[in-house]
Coordinates of C-alpha atoms in Angstrom, one line a residue:
Chain A
M1 CA 0.0 0.0 0.0
K2 CA 1.5 3.2 -1.1
P3 CA 0.2 6.8 -0.7
A4 CA -1.6 8.5 -3.5
P5 CA 0.7 11.1 -5.1
F6 CA 1.0 14.3 -3.2
E7 CA 2.9 17.6 -3.4
Y8 CA 5.3 18.2 -0.6
V9 CA 6.7 21.3 0.9
A10 CA 8.9 21.8 3.9
P11 CA 8.8 25.5 5.0
R12 CA 11.4 26.8 7.4
D13 CA 9.3 29.3 9.4
L14 CA 5.9 29.4 11.0
G15 CA 4.7 32.3 8.9
E16 CA 5.2 30.2 5.7
V17 CA 3.4 27.3 7.3
L18 CA 0.4 29.5 8.2
A19 CA 0.4 31.1 4.7
L20 CA 0.4 27.7 3.1
L21 CA -2.5 26.6 5.3
A22 CA -4.4 29.7 4.4
E23 CA -3.8 29.0 0.8
F24 CA -4.5 25.2 0.7
G25 CA -6.9 24.8 3.7
D26 CA -8.6 21.4 3.5
D27 CA -6.5 20.2 0.6
A28 CA -3.4 20.2 2.8
K29 CA -2.3 18.1 5.9
I30 CA 0.4 19.0 8.3
L31 CA 3.2 16.4 8.7
A32 CA 4.8 16.5 12.1
G33 CA 6.0 13.2 13.6
G34 CA 4.2 11.3 10.9
Q35 CA 3.5 8.3 13.1
T36 CA -0.2 8.7 12.5
L37 CA -0.3 10.6 9.2
G38 CA 2.1 8.1 7.6
P39 CA -0.1 5.1 8.2
M40 CA -3.2 7.1 7.0
L41 CA -1.4 8.1 3.8
N42 CA 0.0 4.7 3.2
L43 CA -3.3 3.0 3.7
R44 CA -5.0 5.7 1.6
V45 CA -7.4 6.5 4.4
I46 CA -6.8 10.1 3.3
A47 CA -5.3 11.5 0.1
P48 CA -4.5 15.2 0.6
S49 CA -3.1 17.1 -2.4
V50 CA -0.5 18.8 -0.3
I51 CA 1.7 17.7 2.6
I52 CA 3.2 20.5 4.7
D53 CA 6.2 19.1 6.5
I54 CA 6.8 21.3 9.6
N55 CA 9.8 19.4 10.9
R56 CA 12.2 22.1 9.5
V57 CA 10.4 25.0 11.1
E58 CA 12.5 26.8 13.6
G59 CA 11.2 27.4 17.1
L60 CA 8.6 24.8 17.5
E61 CA 10.6 22.1 19.3
Y62 CA 11.4 23.2 22.8
R63 CA 10.8 22.7 26.5
R64 CA 10.6 25.9 28.4
D65 CA 10.5 26.1 32.2
E66 CA 8.4 29.0 33.2
D67 CA 6.1 29.1 36.2
G68 CA 4.8 25.8 34.7
L69 CA 6.1 24.1 31.6
A70 CA 5.7 25.2 28.0
L71 CA 6.2 22.5 25.4
G72 CA 6.7 23.3 21.7
A73 CA 4.3 21.4 19.6
L74 CA 7.1 19.6 17.7
L75 CA 8.7 18.3 20.9
R76 CA 9.4 14.5 20.4
Q77 CA 7.8 12.1 22.9
G78 CA 11.2 10.5 23.2
A79 CA 12.9 13.7 24.3
L80 CA 10.4 14.0 27.2
E81 CA 10.9 10.3 28.0
D82 CA 14.7 10.9 28.3
D83 CA 14.3 14.1 30.3
A84 CA 15.5 13.1 33.8
G85 CA 14.3 16.4 35.3
L86 CA 10.7 16.0 34.2
A87 CA 9.5 13.7 37.0
S88 CA 10.1 16.3 39.7
R89 CA 8.3 19.1 37.8
Q90 CA 5.5 17.2 36.0
P91 CA 5.2 13.7 37.5
L92 CA 2.0 12.8 35.7
V93 CA 3.6 13.5 32.3
A94 CA 6.7 11.6 33.2
E95 CA 4.6 8.6 34.2
A96 CA 2.5 8.6 31.0
V97 CA 5.0 9.3 28.2
P98 CA 6.8 5.9 28.3
L99 CA 3.4 4.3 27.8
I100 CA 2.9 6.0 24.4
A101 CA 3.3 3.3 21.7
H102 CA 6.9 2.1 21.3
R103 CA 10.3 3.7 21.4
P104 CA 10.7 4.1 17.6
I105 CA 7.3 5.8 17.5
R106 CA 8.2 8.0 20.4
N107 CA 11.5 9.0 18.6
R108 CA 9.5 10.8 15.9
G109 CA 6.0 11.4 17.3
T110 CA 5.3 14.8 18.7
V111 CA 3.3 16.2 21.6
G112 CA 1.4 18.6 19.2
G113 CA 0.8 15.9 16.7
S114 CA -0.8 13.6 19.2
L115 CA -3.1 16.4 20.5
A116 CA -4.0 17.6 17.0
H117 CA -5.0 14.1 15.9
A118 CA -7.0 13.6 19.1
D119 CA -7.3 9.8 19.1
P120 CA -9.7 9.0 22.0
A121 CA -7.2 6.6 23.4
A122 CA -4.1 8.9 23.2
E123 CA -2.4 9.5 26.5
W124 CA -1.9 13.3 25.8
G125 CA -5.6 13.8 25.7
A126 CA -5.9 12.7 29.3
L127 CA -2.8 14.6 30.3
V128 CA -3.9 18.0 29.1
L129 CA -7.3 17.6 30.7
A130 CA -5.9 16.4 34.0
L131 CA -3.4 19.2 34.1
D132 CA -5.8 22.1 33.1
A133 CA -3.4 22.8 30.2
E134 CA -3.7 25.5 27.6
L135 CA -3.2 24.9 24.0
M136 CA -1.8 27.7 21.8
V137 CA -3.2 27.7 18.3
A138 CA -1.8 29.9 15.6
R139 CA -3.3 31.3 12.4
H140 CA -2.0 33.4 9.6
G141 CA -1.9 37.1 10.4
E142 CA -3.1 36.8 14.0
P143 CA -1.4 36.2 17.3
P144 CA -1.8 32.7 18.7
R145 CA -5.0 32.1 20.7
A146 CA -5.2 30.0 23.9
V147 CA -7.7 27.1 24.1
A148 CA -8.4 25.5 27.4
A149 CA -8.0 21.8 27.4
L150 CA -11.7 21.4 28.3
D151 CA -12.7 23.3 25.2
F152 CA -10.2 21.6 22.9
F153 CA -11.7 18.2 22.1
A154 CA -14.8 18.5 20.0
G155 CA -15.6 15.0 18.8
M156 CA -14.1 11.9 17.3
L157 CA -10.7 13.0 16.0
E158 CA -12.0 16.5 16.1
T159 CA -10.4 19.5 17.9
A160 CA -10.8 23.2 18.1
I161 CA -8.0 23.6 15.6
G162 CA -9.4 25.1 12.4
P163 CA -8.4 23.9 8.9
D164 CA -6.0 26.9 8.4
E165 CA -4.6 26.7 12.0
L166 CA -1.6 25.1 13.6
L167 CA -1.1 24.0 17.2
V168 CA 2.2 25.5 18.3
E169 CA 2.5 25.1 22.1
V170 CA 1.1 23.3 25.1
R171 CA 1.2 25.1 28.4
L172 CA 1.1 23.0 31.6
P173 CA 0.5 25.0 34.8
R174 CA 2.9 24.5 37.6
W175 CA 2.3 21.2 39.4
P176 CA 0.3 22.0 42.5
E177 CA 1.6 21.3 46.0
R178 CA 0.1 18.6 48.1
S179 CA -0.9 16.7 45.0
G180 CA -0.6 13.1 44.1
W181 CA -0.7 11.6 40.6
S182 CA -1.3 8.4 38.8
F183 CA -1.5 7.5 35.2
R184 CA -3.0 4.0 34.6
E185 CA -4.0 2.4 31.3
L186 CA -4.8 -1.1 30.2
A187 CA -3.9 -2.4 26.8
R188 CA -3.7 -6.0 25.6
R189 CA 0.1 -5.6 25.1
P190 CA 2.3 -2.8 26.3
G191 CA 2.4 -0.2 23.6
D192 CA -1.0 -1.0 22.1
F193 CA -3.7 1.7 22.2
A194 CA -5.3 1.7 25.6
L195 CA -8.6 0.0 25.9
A196 CA -9.2 2.5 28.8
G197 CA -7.0 4.8 30.8
V198 CA -7.0 7.5 33.4
A199 CA -4.8 10.5 34.2
C200 CA -5.5 11.3 37.9
R201 CA -4.4 14.2 39.9
L202 CA -5.5 14.5 43.5
G203 CA -5.0 17.4 45.9
I204 CA -5.2 16.7 49.6
D205 CA -5.6 19.5 52.2
A206 CA -4.1 19.5 55.7
A207 CA -7.1 17.7 57.1
G208 CA -6.8 14.8 54.5
R209 CA -9.8 16.0 52.4
C210 CA -9.9 16.2 48.7
A211 CA -8.9 19.6 47.4
G212 CA -8.9 19.4 43.7
A213 CA -9.4 16.1 41.9
R214 CA -9.0 15.5 38.2
L215 CA -10.1 12.3 36.5
A216 CA -9.3 12.5 32.8
L217 CA -10.3 9.4 30.9
I218 CA -9.2 7.9 27.6
G219 CA -10.8 5.0 25.6
T220 CA -14.2 5.8 27.1
G221 CA -15.9 7.5 24.2
D222 CA -15.3 9.5 21.1
R223 CA -12.8 11.8 22.8
P224 CA -10.8 12.1 26.0
L225 CA -12.9 13.6 28.7
R226 CA -13.0 14.4 32.4
A227 CA -15.4 12.7 34.8
L228 CA -16.6 16.1 36.0
R229 CA -19.4 14.9 38.2
A230 CA -17.2 12.3 39.9
E231 CA -14.6 15.0 40.5
A232 CA -17.0 17.5 41.9
A233 CA -18.6 15.1 44.3
R234 CA -15.3 14.4 45.9
E235 CA -14.4 18.0 46.7
G236 CA -14.0 18.6 50.5
E237 CA -14.7 14.9 51.4
A238 CA -12.3 12.8 53.4
A239 CA -10.0 10.9 51.1
G240 CA -10.0 7.1 51.5
S241 CA -11.2 3.8 50.2
A242 CA -15.0 4.4 50.4
L243 CA -14.7 7.7 48.7
F244 CA -12.6 6.3 45.9
D245 CA -15.0 3.3 45.4
A246 CA -17.8 5.8 45.0
A247 CA -15.8 8.0 42.6
A248 CA -14.8 5.1 40.5
G249 CA -18.4 3.9 40.2
E250 CA -19.6 7.4 39.3
A251 CA -16.9 7.9 36.7
A252 CA -17.8 4.6 35.1
D253 CA -21.4 5.6 35.0
E254 CA -20.6 9.0 33.6
V255 CA -19.0 7.7 30.4
E256 CA -20.5 6.4 27.2
P257 CA -17.8 4.0 25.9
L258 CA -18.0 2.7 22.3
S259 CA -17.9 -1.0 21.4
D260 CA -15.3 -2.0 18.8
L261 CA -13.1 -4.8 17.6
H262 CA -10.9 -4.5 20.7
A263 CA -13.4 -4.2 23.5
S264 CA -17.1 -3.9 24.2
A265 CA -18.6 -0.9 25.8
G266 CA -19.3 -2.9 29.0
Y267 CA -15.8 -4.0 29.3
R268 CA -14.4 -0.5 28.9
R269 CA -16.8 0.7 31.5
H270 CA -15.6 -2.0 33.8
L271 CA -12.0 -1.1 33.1
T272 CA -12.7 2.5 33.8
R273 CA -14.1 1.8 37.2
M274 CA -11.1 -0.4 38.0
L275 CA -8.5 1.9 36.7
V276 CA -10.0 5.0 38.4
R277 CA -10.1 3.2 41.7
D278 CA -6.5 2.1 41.4
A279 CA -5.4 5.6 40.2
L280 CA -7.1 7.4 43.1
D281 CA -5.5 5.0 45.6
Q282 CA -2.0 5.5 44.1
A283 CA -2.5 9.3 43.8
H284 CA -3.6 9.5 47.4
A285 CA -0.6 7.5 48.6
R286 CA 1.8 9.7 46.6
A287 CA 0.1 12.9 47.9
R288 CA 0.6 11.7 51.5
A289 CA 4.2 10.7 50.8
E290 CA 4.9 14.3 50.0
E291 CA 3.8 15.7 53.3
Chain B
M1 CA 18.7 41.6 1.5
T2 CA 15.9 39.8 -0.1
R3 CA 14.1 36.9 1.6
P4 CA 14.4 33.6 -0.1
A5 CA 11.1 32.8 -1.9
A6 CA 8.6 30.9 0.0
P7 CA 8.8 27.2 -0.9
V8 CA 6.4 25.7 -3.3
P9 CA 4.8 22.3 -3.0
R10 CA 6.3 19.8 -5.5
R11 CA 5.7 16.2 -6.5
A12 CA 9.4 15.2 -6.7
L13 CA 12.4 16.6 -5.0
E14 CA 16.2 16.1 -4.9
I15 CA 17.5 14.8 -1.7
E16 CA 20.9 14.1 -0.2
V17 CA 21.1 11.5 2.5
A18 CA 24.1 9.9 4.3
V19 CA 23.3 6.2 4.1
N20 CA 25.6 4.0 6.2
G21 CA 28.2 6.8 6.1
A22 CA 28.1 7.4 2.3
P23 CA 26.4 10.4 0.8
V24 CA 23.6 9.6 -1.7
L25 CA 22.0 12.2 -4.1
R26 CA 18.8 11.3 -5.8
E27 CA 15.6 12.8 -7.1
V28 CA 12.6 11.0 -5.6
E29 CA 8.8 11.3 -5.7
A30 CA 7.6 12.9 -2.5
R31 CA 5.4 9.9 -1.6
M32 CA 8.3 7.4 -1.7
T33 CA 8.9 6.0 1.7
L34 CA 12.4 5.8 3.1
A35 CA 12.0 2.0 3.2
D36 CA 11.2 1.9 -0.5
F37 CA 14.0 4.3 -1.2
L38 CA 16.6 2.1 0.6
R39 CA 15.3 -1.1 -1.0
H40 CA 14.5 0.0 -4.6
E41 CA 16.7 3.0 -5.2
L42 CA 19.8 1.8 -3.3
G43 CA 19.4 -2.0 -3.4
L44 CA 19.7 -2.2 0.4
T45 CA 17.1 -4.8 0.9
G46 CA 18.1 -5.6 4.5
T47 CA 15.4 -3.3 5.6
H48 CA 12.1 -5.2 5.4
V49 CA 8.6 -4.0 4.7
G50 CA 5.9 -5.8 6.7
C51 CA 2.9 -3.8 7.5
E52 CA 3.6 -0.4 5.9
H53 CA 1.9 1.4 8.7
G54 CA 4.4 1.4 11.5
V55 CA 3.3 -1.4 13.8
C56 CA 5.4 -4.5 12.9
G57 CA 8.8 -3.0 13.3
A58 CA 10.5 -4.9 10.5
C59 CA 11.4 -1.6 8.7
T60 CA 13.2 0.0 11.7
V61 CA 16.4 1.8 10.8
L62 CA 18.4 4.6 12.6
V63 CA 17.7 8.2 11.5
D64 CA 20.3 10.5 13.0
G65 CA 21.0 7.7 15.5
N66 CA 17.4 7.1 16.6
A67 CA 15.4 4.0 15.8
T68 CA 12.7 5.1 13.3
R69 CA 10.1 3.3 11.2
A70 CA 11.3 3.7 7.6
C71 CA 7.8 2.8 6.2
I72 CA 6.2 5.9 7.6
L73 CA 9.0 8.3 6.9
Y74 CA 9.1 9.7 3.4
A75 CA 12.5 9.8 1.8
V76 CA 12.2 13.5 1.2
Q77 CA 12.1 13.9 5.0
A78 CA 15.5 12.3 5.3
D79 CA 17.2 15.0 3.2
G80 CA 20.2 16.1 5.1
C81 CA 19.9 13.2 7.6
R82 CA 22.1 10.3 8.5
V83 CA 20.4 6.9 7.9
D84 CA 21.9 3.6 9.2
T85 CA 20.5 0.3 8.1
V86 CA 21.2 -3.3 9.1
E87 CA 23.8 -3.4 6.4
S88 CA 26.0 -1.1 8.5
L89 CA 26.4 -3.5 11.4
A90 CA 28.9 -6.0 10.0
D91 CA 32.4 -4.7 9.3
G92 CA 33.2 -6.7 6.1
D93 CA 33.1 -10.3 7.3
V94 CA 33.2 -9.4 10.9
L95 CA 29.8 -9.6 12.5
H96 CA 28.5 -7.0 15.0
P97 CA 28.3 -8.5 18.5
L98 CA 24.5 -8.3 18.2
Q99 CA 24.6 -10.4 15.0
T100 CA 26.9 -12.9 16.6
A101 CA 24.7 -13.2 19.6
F102 CA 21.5 -13.5 17.5
G103 CA 23.1 -16.4 15.7
E104 CA 24.3 -18.1 18.9
H105 CA 21.0 -17.7 20.7
G106 CA 18.8 -18.9 17.8
A107 CA 17.2 -15.4 17.8
L108 CA 16.1 -15.7 14.2
Q109 CA 14.4 -18.3 12.1
C110 CA 12.9 -16.8 8.9
G111 CA 14.8 -13.6 9.6
F112 CA 12.0 -11.3 8.4
C113 CA 11.7 -9.3 11.7
T114 CA 15.5 -9.5 12.4
P115 CA 16.7 -6.3 10.9
G116 CA 14.1 -4.3 12.8
F117 CA 15.1 -6.0 16.1
L118 CA 18.8 -5.4 15.5
M119 CA 18.4 -1.7 14.8
S120 CA 16.1 -1.3 17.8
A121 CA 18.7 -3.1 19.9
V122 CA 21.4 -0.8 18.6
D123 CA 19.3 2.2 19.6
L124 CA 18.7 0.8 23.0
L125 CA 22.4 0.0 23.7
S126 CA 23.4 3.4 22.5
R127 CA 21.2 4.9 25.3
I128 CA 21.4 2.2 27.9
P129 CA 24.6 0.1 27.5
D130 CA 23.8 -2.2 30.5
P131 CA 20.0 -2.8 30.2
S132 CA 18.0 -5.0 32.5
E133 CA 15.9 -7.7 30.9
T134 CA 12.8 -5.5 31.5
Q135 CA 14.4 -2.6 29.7
V136 CA 15.3 -4.9 26.8
R137 CA 11.8 -6.3 26.5
E138 CA 10.2 -2.8 26.7
A139 CA 12.7 -1.4 24.1
L140 CA 12.0 -4.2 21.7
S141 CA 8.2 -4.3 22.3
G142 CA 7.6 -2.5 19.0
S143 CA 8.8 -5.3 16.9
I144 CA 6.8 -8.4 16.2
C145 CA 8.3 -11.9 15.6
R146 CA 6.2 -14.8 14.5
C147 CA 8.9 -17.5 14.7
T148 CA 11.0 -17.4 17.8
G149 CA 8.8 -16.6 20.7
Y150 CA 11.0 -13.7 21.6
Q151 CA 13.0 -15.4 24.4
P152 CA 16.1 -16.0 22.3
I153 CA 16.0 -12.5 21.0
V154 CA 16.0 -11.0 24.5
G155 CA 18.7 -13.4 25.5
A156 CA 20.8 -12.4 22.5
V157 CA 20.5 -8.7 23.3
M158 CA 21.5 -9.2 26.9
S159 CA 24.4 -11.3 25.9
A160 CA 25.5 -8.8 23.2
A161 CA 25.3 -5.9 25.7
A162 CA 27.6 -7.8 28.0
A163 CA 30.0 -8.6 25.2
I164 CA 30.1 -5.0 24.0
A165 CA 30.7 -3.8 27.6
G166 CA 33.4 -6.5 28.1
S167 CA 35.2 -5.5 24.9
R168 CA 35.4 -1.9 26.1
T169 CA 37.3 -2.7 29.3

């Protein structure tokens, strides 16, 4: 299986990329890591006329420590995996990245590419939701706009990025104090797409009560999402087994998983409950370990 | 000073790639994968094409030293890059320690997956010269083998890592 013929261009700066997007719109696709686009082209799932390779664009591949952490959209997953300093600043990201596919995929695949493609089982979807991230989207002739993670995922493989726009940066707020974390997913084999997964962040106050919980789920529907009702119901409650059982049950009830070749909706719902339960336990233990 | 003109999309482009240390200059269709370029343009058929969508690992090569699927990288993207294939491992008739270990451990039968495993192992050992068995299994998890059951492959990589480390002291 070979791709349909396409025209290829590799601009060197962001302005050129945006101008090309403005010119070609829906006829063009952005090539970043290529680990998802390549398969789609090779299998002729899509046949765009123009491929805009952004790998030569200056200034899109970086990690910037600010108050939080800003990641350039072209940052390779492998670079994050190898970053020994990441775990102390963004432990949830550090736990999740090694779970993304396999090393050769992580060597090319990018943070921005994963988010722009928005596979409902992709780890980055859960990460940006759990971390209250902001995604910076650029367009020709305008300054980049910030999109909150909660507003970013619009549907199956659909995001807030317009056909003539480019995701350029992901901003992660500073990791909050007194917070534990846990990223759990289940796949048939390590590296496969997760059948279900959760990125959990749990804040605990001085009295041992929940102060800020995030339960971001993947594999549970047509897009990554937060179990908002399960989160809200935990606020101010004493953290512990009973609470986590209830939260896991509510999160599983809140989702509308899809059945497919790999797992039934019922099984995904069951996995969600189990993974959320485990993640809350682990996040709680880690939050207490930091006291 | 005038800005260079904005690039224009093209069907075919000229590329220069350093393949196994030697520069190669060719014009290629943009849609030609690196795997097909290596095999058909350069006759380097050691890199195998299994699934053509990045999941089987048989096409794995090194691009600028990193294990990369050659089936989902287009040759035009490798312009200015260094590509190392399985053909780069042996030095004339002298096998690379990984190749020797694969032979000794029975880590290949039909050999179809082998180049991908070898190049993934090279990537691993360049980052982690003394890997644990778990690290070896995780690093190689992106390659599928239908023949061996994986045990001998893992054993071979562990053995080669020790041999390489030993030969350095």
